[in-house]
Tab-separated table of N, CA and C in Angstrom:
chain	number	residue	atom	x	y	z
A	32	LYS	N	116.027	114.317	89.257
A	32	LYS	CA	115.172	113.277	89.693
A	32	LYS	C	114.480	112.430	88.294
A	33	ASN	N	114.215	112.687	87.302
A	33	ASN	CA	114.613	111.457	85.824
A	33	ASN	C	116.235	110.230	86.096
A	34	LEU	N	116.659	110.306	86.715
A	34	LEU	CA	117.818	109.713	86.668
A	34	LEU	C	117.587	108.409	87.347
A	35	GLU	N	117.072	108.805	88.916
A	35	GLU	CA	116.230	107.897	89.734
A	35	GLU	C	115.379	107.003	89.974
A	36	ILE	N	114.471	107.384	88.964
A	36	ILE	CA	113.016	107.207	87.794
A	36	ILE	C	114.062	106.262	87.673
A	37	LEU	N	114.309	106.674	86.564
A	37	LEU	CA	114.203	105.431	85.718
A	37	LEU	C	116.257	104.290	86.027
A	38	ARG	N	116.735	105.234	86.767
A	38	ARG	CA	116.929	103.014	87.973
A	38	ARG	C	116.378	102.742	88.343
A	39	LYS	N	115.319	102.681	89.131
A	39	LYS	CA	114.113	102.806	90.350
A	39	LYS	C	114.040	101.445	88.476
A	40	GLN	N	113.572	102.052	87.952
A	40	GLN	CA	112.178	100.238	86.257
A	40	GLN	C	113.291	100.210	85.838
A	41	GLN	N	114.715	100.768	85.753
A	41	GLN	CA	115.508	99.549	85.453
A	41	GLN	C	116.317	98.218	85.652
A	42	GLU	N	115.827	98.847	87.378
A	42	GLU	CA	115.939	97.660	88.513
A	42	GLU	C	114.908	96.820	87.961
A	43	LEU	N	113.216	97.708	87.847
A	43	LEU	CA	112.072	96.539	87.476
A	43	LEU	C	112.038	95.634	86.675
A	44	ARG	N	112.195	95.862	85.912
A	44	ARG	CA	113.027	95.585	84.313
A	44	ARG	C	114.090	94.357	84.532
A	45	ARG	N	115.090	93.776	84.632
A	45	ARG	CA	116.256	92.901	85.966
A	45	ARG	C	115.058	92.397	85.986
A	46	ARG	N	113.996	92.301	87.292
A	46	ARG	CA	113.294	91.756	88.022
A	46	ARG	C	111.538	90.882	87.042
A	47	GLY	N	112.193	91.545	85.597
A	47	GLY	CA	110.997	91.155	84.717
A	47	GLY	C	109.444	91.853	85.125
A	48	ALA	N	109.567	93.092	85.288
A	48	ALA	CA	108.009	94.147	86.054
A	48	ALA	C	108.513	94.486	84.219
A	49	THR	N	107.016	95.543	84.051
A	49	THR	CA	106.606	95.095	82.868
A	49	THR	C	105.894	97.176	82.707
A	50	LYS	N	105.590	97.417	84.854
A	50	LYS	CA	104.570	98.665	84.396
A	50	LYS	C	104.662	99.248	84.289
A	51	PRO	N	103.777	100.061	82.463
A	51	PRO	CA	104.049	101.237	81.895
A	51	PRO	C	103.462	102.876	83.410
A	52	TYR	N	104.655	103.060	83.802
A	52	TYR	CA	104.552	104.946	84.580
A	52	TYR	C	104.547	106.207	83.491
A	53	GLU	N	105.089	107.110	84.021
A	53	GLU	CA	105.071	108.391	83.246
A	53	GLU	C	106.778	109.312	84.094
A	54	ILE	N	106.439	109.825	82.544
A	54	ILE	CA	108.335	110.467	83.391
A	54	ILE	C	108.463	112.263	82.218
A	55	GLU	N	109.262	112.792	83.196
A	55	GLU	CA	108.704	114.085	82.052
A	55	GLU	C	110.239	114.609	81.958
A	56	TRP	N	110.294	115.008	80.958
A	56	TRP	CA	111.393	114.893	79.971
A	56	TRP	C	111.789	116.933	79.713
A	57	ILE	N	113.123	116.982	79.319
A	57	ILE	CA	113.264	118.874	79.320
A	57	ILE	C	113.495	118.321	78.045
A	58	GLY	N	112.629	119.294	76.763
A	58	GLY	CA	113.431	119.664	75.002
A	58	GLY	C	114.546	120.389	75.469
A	59	LYS	N	113.626	121.155	74.022
A	59	LYS	CA	114.617	122.232	73.379
A	59	LYS	C	113.954	123.281	73.381
A	60	GLY	N	114.357	124.230	74.268
A	60	GLY	CA	114.592	125.456	74.997
A	60	GLY	C	114.015	124.881	76.183
A	61	ASN	N	113.995	124.294	77.165
A	61	ASN	CA	113.148	124.048	78.358
A	61	ASN	C	111.601	123.413	78.570
A	62	LYS	N	111.558	123.228	77.040
A	62	LYS	CA	110.457	123.009	77.047
A	62	LYS	C	110.166	122.011	77.631
A	63	LYS	N	108.556	121.901	78.208
A	63	LYS	CA	108.004	119.864	79.250
A	63	LYS	C	107.699	119.469	78.792
A	64	ILE	N	108.031	118.117	78.890
A	64	ILE	CA	108.001	117.130	77.707
A	64	ILE	C	106.744	115.928	78.616
A	65	ALA	N	105.714	115.924	78.357
A	65	ALA	CA	105.481	114.703	79.826
A	65	ALA	C	105.256	113.525	79.387
A	66	THR	N	105.666	112.598	78.743
A	66	THR	CA	105.924	111.317	78.893
A	66	THR	C	104.790	109.909	79.619
A	67	TYR	N	104.542	109.265	78.241
A	67	TYR	CA	104.131	107.827	79.705
A	67	TYR	C	105.074	106.643	78.702
A	68	MET	N	105.992	106.510	79.650
A	68	MET	CA	106.110	105.195	79.706
A	68	MET	C	105.760	103.417	79.537
A	69	SER	N	105.986	102.872	78.045
A	69	SER	CA	105.335	101.333	78.227
A	69	SER	C	106.914	99.779	78.548
A	70	PRO	N	107.793	99.963	78.735
A	70	PRO	CA	108.682	99.151	79.119
A	70	PRO	C	108.714	97.157	79.127
A	71	ARG	N	110.003	97.091	78.395
A	71	ARG	CA	110.041	95.638	78.326
A	71	ARG	C	111.412	95.068	78.181
A	72	PRO	N	111.197	94.465	79.018
A	72	PRO	CA	113.040	94.112	79.220
A	72	PRO	C	112.828	92.440	78.708
A	73	ILE	N	114.116	92.548	78.375
A	73	ILE	CA	114.699	91.775	77.148
A	73	ILE	C	115.863	91.164	77.680
A	74	PHE	N	115.332	89.344	77.454
A	74	PHE	CA	116.100	88.507	78.179
A	74	PHE	C	116.470	87.192	76.680
A	75	ASN	N	118.006	86.795	77.654
A	75	ASN	CA	119.148	85.581	76.180
A	75	ASN	C	118.022	84.294	76.868
A	76	ASP	N	118.094	83.413	76.375
A	76	ASP	CA	117.522	82.052	76.020
A	76	ASP	C	117.777	81.354	77.140
A	77	LYS	N	119.307	82.233	78.278
A	77	LYS	CA	119.267	81.418	79.794
A	77	LYS	C	118.243	82.066	80.435
A	78	GLY	N	117.550	83.574	80.326
A	78	GLY	CA	116.969	83.793	81.432
A	78	GLY	C	117.601	84.753	82.143
A	79	GLU	N	118.586	85.265	80.554
A	79	GLU	CA	119.645	86.764	81.806
A	79	GLU	C	119.595	87.260	80.907
A	80	TYR	N	119.368	88.601	81.927
A	80	TYR	CA	119.535	90.273	81.741
A	80	TYR	C	119.723	90.586	80.326
A	81	ASN	N	119.377	90.786	79.079
A	81	ASN	CA	120.688	91.451	78.455
A	81	ASN	C	120.172	93.369	78.388
A	82	GLY	N	118.811	94.612	78.674
A	82	GLY	CA	118.326	95.466	78.647
A	82	GLY	C	116.797	95.634	78.164
A	83	SER	N	116.036	96.582	77.999
A	83	SER	CA	114.589	97.037	77.782
A	83	SER	C	114.572	98.071	77.001
A	84	PHE	N	113.543	97.770	77.274
A	84	PHE	CA	112.624	98.895	75.214
A	84	PHE	C	112.270	98.924	75.817
A	85	ALA	N	111.278	100.588	75.443
A	85	ALA	CA	109.506	101.203	75.945
A	85	ALA	C	109.556	101.676	74.849
A	86	VAL	N	108.410	101.876	74.729
A	86	VAL	CA	107.597	102.331	73.740
A	86	VAL	C	107.202	104.000	74.770
A	87	VAL	N	107.724	104.686	74.210
A	87	VAL	CA	107.654	106.611	74.422
A	87	VAL	C	106.818	106.857	73.914
A	88	THR	N	104.997	107.523	75.284
A	88	THR	CA	103.943	108.169	74.052
A	88	THR	C	104.358	109.500	74.868
A	89	ASP	N	104.178	110.648	74.030
A	89	ASP	CA	103.549	112.007	73.670
A	89	ASP	C	103.030	112.504	74.363
A	90	ILE	N	102.438	112.994	76.034
A	90	ILE	CA	101.036	112.361	76.354
A	90	ILE	C	100.970	114.236	77.480
A	91	THR	N	101.644	115.512	76.816
A	91	THR	CA	102.496	116.384	77.089
A	91	THR	C	100.841	117.409	76.777
A	92	ALA	N	99.726	116.874	75.758
A	92	ALA	CA	98.362	117.436	75.339
A	92	ALA	C	97.229	116.859	76.415
A	93	ARG	N	98.282	115.931	76.427
A	93	ARG	CA	96.754	115.258	77.365
A	93	ARG	C	96.780	115.133	79.656
A	94	LYS	N	98.204	115.827	79.206
A	94	LYS	CA	98.654	116.340	80.718
A	94	LYS	C	97.546	117.755	80.352
A	95	LYS	N	97.618	118.705	79.694
A	95	LYS	CA	97.711	119.607	79.746
A	95	LYS	C	95.838	119.835	79.729
A	96	ALA	N	94.917	118.678	79.152
A	96	ALA	CA	93.784	118.847	78.967
A	96	ALA	C	93.118	118.417	80.274
A	97	GLU	N	93.790	118.684	81.128
A	97	GLU	CA	93.830	117.155	81.993
A	97	GLU	C	94.032	118.325	83.717
A	98	GLU	N	94.530	119.137	82.856
A	98	GLU	CA	95.071	120.568	83.801
A	98	GLU	C	93.497	121.160	84.016
A	99	GLN	N	93.244	121.663	82.375
A	99	GLN	CA	92.227	122.798	82.182
A	99	GLN	C	90.763	121.843	82.657
A	100	LEU	N	90.164	120.573	82.738
A	100	LEU	CA	89.495	120.113	83.399
A	100	LEU	C	89.661	119.696	84.238
A	101	LYS	N	90.610	119.583	85.768
A	101	LYS	CA	90.858	120.127	86.637
A	101	LYS	C	89.548	121.164	86.797
A	102	LEU	N	90.933	121.990	86.578
A	102	LEU	CA	89.906	124.121	86.772
A	102	LEU	C	89.468	124.634	86.830
A	103	THR	N	88.119	123.182	85.030
A	103	THR	CA	86.919	123.928	85.128
A	103	THR	C	86.147	123.605	85.829
A	104	LYS	N	86.323	122.178	86.687
A	104	LYS	CA	85.581	121.057	86.835
A	104	LYS	C	85.949	122.025	89.367
A	105	PHE	N	87.225	122.703	90.162
A	105	PHE	CA	87.327	123.350	90.839
A	105	PHE	C	86.425	124.997	90.524
A	106	GLY	N	86.170	125.601	89.799
A	106	GLY	CA	85.004	125.890	89.359
A	106	GLY	C	84.014	125.626	89.371
A	107	ILE	N	84.099	124.877	89.458
A	107	ILE	CA	82.051	124.639	89.038
A	107	ILE	C	82.363	124.221	91.119
A	108	ASP	N	82.893	123.240	90.902
A	108	ASP	CA	82.722	123.101	92.672
A	108	ASP	C	82.842	123.657	93.304
A	109	HIS	N	83.526	125.436	92.783
A	109	HIS	CA	83.563	126.366	94.221
A	109	HIS	C	81.908	127.893	93.787
A	110	SER	N	81.252	127.374	92.734
A	110	SER	CA	81.038	128.377	92.434
A	110	SER	C	78.903	129.109	92.684
A	111	ASN	N	79.219	130.775	92.822
A	111	ASN	CA	78.297	130.754	94.029
A	111	ASN	C	77.016	130.345	94.185
A	112	ILE	N	77.786	129.800	93.334
A	112	ILE	CA	75.312	128.722	92.937
A	112	ILE	C	75.114	127.096	92.261
A	113	GLY	N	73.837	127.014	93.154
A	113	GLY	CA	74.156	125.634	93.102
A	113	GLY	C	73.810	125.282	91.651
A	114	VAL	N	74.775	123.736	91.560
A	114	VAL	CA	74.186	123.408	90.123
A	114	VAL	C	74.895	121.328	90.525
A	115	PHE	N	73.035	121.180	89.893
A	115	PHE	CA	73.722	120.717	89.516
A	115	PHE	C	72.893	119.120	88.803
A	116	GLN	N	73.561	118.006	88.099
A	116	GLN	CA	73.464	116.769	87.025
A	116	GLN	C	72.026	116.115	87.578
A	117	ILE	N	71.661	115.878	86.564
A	117	ILE	CA	70.754	114.899	86.880
A	117	ILE	C	69.777	114.786	85.576
A	118	ASP	N	69.562	112.459	85.716
A	118	ASP	CA	69.854	112.181	85.294
A	118	ASP	C	68.354	112.353	84.411
A	119	ASP	N	67.538	111.261	83.572
A	119	ASP	CA	66.069	110.909	82.831
A	119	ASP	C	65.476	110.286	84.192
A	120	ALA	N	66.234	109.556	85.232
A	120	ALA	CA	65.294	108.685	86.067
A	120	ALA	C	65.075	110.340	87.219
A	121	ALA	N	65.516	111.089	86.955
A	121	ALA	CA	65.680	112.073	87.953
A	121	ALA	C	66.658	111.832	89.201
A	122	ASN	N	67.148	111.132	88.665
A	122	ASN	CA	68.095	110.709	89.712
A	122	ASN	C	69.903	111.605	90.061
A	123	ILE	N	70.060	112.028	91.253
A	123	ILE	CA	71.335	113.896	91.329
A	123	ILE	C	72.495	112.710	91.180
A	124	TYR	N	72.868	113.289	90.350
A	124	TYR	CA	74.031	112.476	89.827
A	124	TYR	C	75.278	112.927	89.428
A	125	TYR	N	75.996	114.298	90.935
A	125	TYR	CA	76.495	115.414	91.218
A	125	TYR	C	75.866	117.008	91.333
A	126	ALA	N	76.330	117.498	91.545
A	126	ALA	CA	75.735	118.398	93.054
A	126	ALA	C	77.556	119.192	93.371
A	127	ASN	N	77.447	120.322	93.178
A	127	ASN	CA	78.672	121.542	93.412
A	127	ASN	C	78.562	121.840	94.984
A	128	GLU	N	79.131	122.088	95.556
A	128	GLU	CA	79.572	122.547	97.011
A	128	GLU	C	78.146	123.064	97.806
A	129	HIS	N	78.511	124.098	96.158
A	129	HIS	CA	76.899	125.587	97.073
A	129	HIS	C	75.697	124.380	97.345
A	130	ALA	N	75.120	123.338	95.802
A	130	ALA	CA	74.648	122.890	95.768
A	130	ALA	C	73.801	122.049	97.823
A	131	CYS	N	75.312	122.049	97.729
A	131	CYS	CA	75.691	120.696	99.276
A	131	CYS	C	74.910	121.678	100.326
A	132	LYS	N	75.504	122.628	100.071
A	132	LYS	CA	75.891	123.039	101.183
A	132	LYS	C	73.707	123.790	101.840
A	133	SER	N	73.871	124.327	100.975
A	133	SER	CA	71.777	125.145	101.170
A	133	SER	C	70.559	123.902	100.962
A	134	LEU	N	71.095	123.412	101.110
A	134	LEU	CA	71.075	122.087	101.163
A	134	LEU	C	71.263	121.823	102.564
A	135	GLY	N	71.477	121.150	102.998
A	135	GLY	CA	72.056	121.153	104.155
A	135	GLY	C	72.829	119.852	104.202
A	136	TYR	N	73.145	119.174	102.649
A	136	TYR	CA	73.768	116.913	102.957
A	136	TYR	C	75.155	117.568	102.032
A	137	THR	N	75.474	116.237	101.769
A	137	THR	CA	77.516	115.037	101.724
A	137	THR	C	76.644	115.838	100.790
A	138	SER	N	78.068	115.479	99.748
A	138	SER	CA	77.374	114.830	98.087
A	138	SER	C	77.300	114.025	98.378
A	139	GLU	N	77.719	113.160	99.005
A	139	GLU	CA	77.740	111.467	99.103
A	139	GLU	C	75.677	111.720	99.630
A	140	GLU	N	75.136	112.128	100.300
A	140	GLU	CA	73.972	111.810	100.629
A	140	GLU	C	72.955	112.471	99.437
A	141	LEU	N	73.537	113.886	98.997
A	141	LEU	CA	72.772	114.295	97.459
A	141	LEU	C	72.281	114.087	96.217
A	142	THR	N	73.918	113.166	96.313
A	142	THR	CA	73.834	112.046	94.808
A	142	THR	C	73.087	111.228	94.830
A	143	GLY	N	72.378	110.966	96.318
A	143	GLY	CA	71.957	109.960	95.939
A	143	GLY	C	70.775	109.997	95.977
A	144	LEU	N	70.269	110.560	95.276
A	144	LEU	CA	68.871	111.616	95.650
A	144	LEU	C	68.389	111.253	94.054
A	145	LYS	N	66.432	111.321	94.372
A	145	LYS	CA	65.590	111.489	92.585
A	145	LYS	C	65.297	113.511	93.718
A	146	ILE	N	64.942	113.903	92.614
A	146	ILE	CA	64.547	115.310	92.028
A	146	ILE	C	64.400	116.076	93.179
A	147	TRP	N	63.244	114.752	93.886
A	147	TRP	CA	61.857	114.935	93.973
A	147	TRP	C	62.180	115.695	95.815
A	148	ASP	N	63.214	114.800	96.269
A	148	ASP	CA	63.312	114.205	97.536
A	148	ASP	C	64.269	116.843	97.959
A	149	ILE	N	64.194	117.055	96.849
A	149	ILE	CA	64.434	118.583	97.488
A	149	ILE	C	63.524	119.498	96.848
A	150	ASP	N	62.728	119.235	95.703
A	150	ASP	CA	61.176	119.590	95.453
A	150	ASP	C	60.320	119.269	95.468
A	151	PRO	N	59.394	119.236	96.143
A	151	PRO	CA	58.263	118.654	96.938
A	151	PRO	C	57.058	118.798	95.240
A	152	ASN	N	57.096	119.575	94.377
A	152	ASN	CA	56.639	119.546	93.000
A	152	ASN	C	56.689	118.660	92.054
A	153	PHE	N	58.158	118.212	92.607
A	153	PHE	CA	57.933	117.452	91.146
A	153	PHE	C	57.812	115.545	91.952
A	154	ASP	N	56.938	114.374	91.108
A	154	ASP	CA	57.182	113.465	90.935
A	154	ASP	C	57.759	112.933	90.119
A	155	SER	N	57.632	111.299	90.096
A	155	SER	CA	57.748	111.030	89.324
A	155	SER	C	56.944	111.099	88.215
A	156	GLU	N	55.465	110.785	87.665
A	156	GLU	CA	54.708	111.688	87.153
A	156	GLU	C	55.536	113.019	85.845
A	157	LYS	N	55.124	113.561	86.843
A	157	LYS	CA	55.442	115.393	86.818
A	157	LYS	C	56.825	115.042	86.386
A	158	TRP	N	57.925	114.428	86.866
A	158	TRP	CA	59.794	114.494	86.016
A	158	TRP	C	59.445	114.427	85.428
A	159	LYS	N	58.689	113.228	84.405
A	159	LYS	CA	58.668	112.524	83.628
A	159	LYS	C	58.345	113.832	81.840
A	160	VAL	N	57.032	114.941	82.651
A	160	VAL	CA	56.531	115.700	81.399
A	160	VAL	C	57.823	116.483	81.519
A	161	HIS	N	58.134	117.594	82.656
A	161	HIS	CA	59.262	118.148	83.051
A	161	HIS	C	60.645	117.913	81.705
A	162	ARG	N	61.001	116.359	82.246
A	162	ARG	CA	62.103	116.284	81.370
A	162	ARG	C	61.803	116.199	80.074
A	163	LYS	N	60.429	115.482	79.630
A	163	LYS	CA	60.745	116.156	78.018
A	163	LYS	C	60.416	117.626	77.982
A	164	LYS	N	59.565	118.333	77.769
A	164	LYS	CA	59.232	119.402	77.741
A	164	LYS	C	60.722	120.131	77.649
A	165	THR	N	61.628	120.203	79.144
A	165	THR	CA	62.847	120.572	79.003
A	165	THR	C	63.653	120.144	77.791
A	166	SER	N	64.387	119.057	77.068
A	166	SER	CA	64.690	118.524	76.158
A	166	SER	C	63.804	119.369	74.426
A	167	GLU	N	63.351	119.599	74.626
A	167	GLU	CA	62.411	120.580	73.990
A	167	GLU	C	63.083	121.554	73.491
A	168	LEU	N	62.762	122.636	74.472
A	168	LEU	CA	63.375	123.986	75.325
A	168	LEU	C	64.403	123.695	74.978
A	169	VAL	N	65.670	122.550	75.899
A	169	VAL	CA	66.948	123.015	76.188
A	169	VAL	C	66.633	124.468	77.108
A	170	HIS	N	67.832	124.954	77.160
A	170	HIS	CA	67.031	126.327	77.465
A	170	HIS	C	65.452	126.666	78.253
A	171	SER	N	65.946	126.555	79.321
A	171	SER	CA	64.503	126.750	80.823
A	171	SER	C	64.944	127.767	81.825
A	172	THR	N	63.767	127.721	82.987
A	172	THR	CA	63.638	128.870	84.165
A	172	THR	C	62.725	128.941	84.199
A	173	ILE	N	62.544	127.569	85.712
A	173	ILE	CA	61.492	127.458	85.560
A	173	ILE	C	61.908	128.369	88.015
A	174	GLU	N	60.309	128.613	88.055
A	174	GLU	CA	60.116	128.800	89.879
A	174	GLU	C	59.821	127.596	90.498
A	175	THR	N	60.308	127.713	91.653
A	175	THR	CA	60.644	125.988	92.918
A	175	THR	C	60.961	126.806	93.701
A	176	VAL	N	59.991	125.787	94.574
A	176	VAL	CA	60.806	125.616	95.510
A	176	VAL	C	62.004	124.754	95.645
A	177	HIS	N	63.216	124.350	97.931
A	177	HIS	CA	63.647	123.565	97.218
A	177	HIS	C	63.912	123.506	98.792
A	178	LYS	N	64.234	121.793	99.174
A	178	LYS	CA	63.678	121.771	100.643
A	178	LYS	C	64.657	121.606	100.696
A	179	ARG	N	65.465	121.408	102.554
A	179	ARG	CA	66.533	121.041	102.657
A	179	ARG	C	66.845	119.405	103.497
A	180	LYS	N	68.043	119.425	104.402
A	180	LYS	CA	67.894	118.178	104.872
A	180	LYS	C	66.718	118.317	106.343
A	181	ASP	N	66.963	119.390	106.626
A	181	ASP	CA	66.806	120.321	107.194
A	181	ASP	C	65.087	119.523	107.660
A	182	GLY	N	64.352	119.670	106.388
A	182	GLY	CA	62.892	120.088	106.514
A	182	GLY	C	62.000	121.060	105.568
A	183	THR	N	63.101	122.790	106.693
A	183	THR	CA	62.740	123.709	105.853
A	183	THR	C	63.491	123.383	104.403
A	184	VAL	N	62.154	125.286	104.072
A	184	VAL	CA	62.079	124.745	102.402
A	184	VAL	C	61.967	126.243	101.426
A	185	PHE	N	62.372	126.600	101.040
A	185	PHE	CA	62.826	127.977	100.272
A	185	PHE	C	62.548	128.561	98.688
A	186	PRO	N	62.397	129.474	98.699
A	186	PRO	CA	62.227	129.219	97.067
A	186	PRO	C	63.491	129.290	96.530
A	187	VAL	N	63.898	128.672	94.857
A	187	VAL	CA	65.245	128.730	93.642
A	187	VAL	C	64.703	129.235	92.129
A	188	GLU	N	65.139	129.866	92.187
A	188	GLU	CA	65.419	129.682	89.783
A	188	GLU	C	66.429	128.925	89.841
A	189	VAL	N	65.970	128.221	88.300
A	189	VAL	CA	66.439	127.114	88.684
A	189	VAL	C	66.340	127.825	87.084
A	190	ALA	N	67.336	127.832	87.022
A	190	ALA	CA	68.250	127.846	85.598
A	190	ALA	C	67.900	127.003	84.354
A	191	ILE	N	68.138	125.943	83.692
A	191	ILE	CA	68.145	124.644	83.489
A	191	ILE	C	68.308	124.504	82.160
A	192	ASN	N	69.574	123.492	81.571
A	192	ASN	CA	70.019	123.395	80.616
A	192	ASN	C	70.590	122.169	80.505
A	193	TYR	N	69.406	121.419	78.874
A	193	TYR	CA	69.185	120.377	78.430
A	193	TYR	C	70.187	119.637	78.600
A	194	ILE	N	71.389	118.910	78.712
A	194	ILE	CA	72.477	118.357	77.259
A	194	ILE	C	72.520	117.373	77.667
A	195	GLU	N	73.156	117.219	76.163
A	195	GLU	CA	73.266	114.545	75.484
A	195	GLU	C	74.555	115.751	75.628
A	196	PHE	N	75.984	113.675	76.609
A	196	PHE	CA	76.993	114.134	76.013
A	196	PHE	C	77.039	112.094	76.068
A	197	LYS	N	77.565	112.175	74.474
A	197	LYS	CA	77.647	110.756	75.033
A	197	LYS	C	76.865	109.785	75.458
A	198	ASN	N	75.304	110.302	74.685
A	198	ASN	CA	74.107	109.282	75.587
A	198	ASN	C	73.920	109.279	77.081
A	199	LYS	N	74.589	110.699	77.357
A	199	LYS	CA	74.047	110.874	78.569
A	199	LYS	C	72.493	112.267	77.978
């Protein structure tokens, strides 16, 4: 499989292409090594192709971390409880599948709403007070109601975790 990839990449080098690509190698003990190749063609003074070289970066750890992140996201997306991420301005910018289904929205619809669109107990002023209190407590639980897309209202208990990550 790699030979075919390398042959195609070599042909691209002959034409001057420098687009990076990923390729997996087999190391000692059949250990898989994921790499990121940054190739460059070499031409002589007459513009004739003389070969190529590449910087090869081992991205095995990054690939493992990406797979773990995908698994974690999959677990959250398919959790049996609604999970939301809401910013300081009350914008819902993430909602898992359960949250969407319980409210009757698609992910795109729900992530375009403000918290008071689904919780009629909030408005912009109440949200500011709530957010400040939540940021001080870090963890809290409230009982409130949520409003579905069809207008029906149902009681919910909301476990809140205020987190900051990279200034968000």
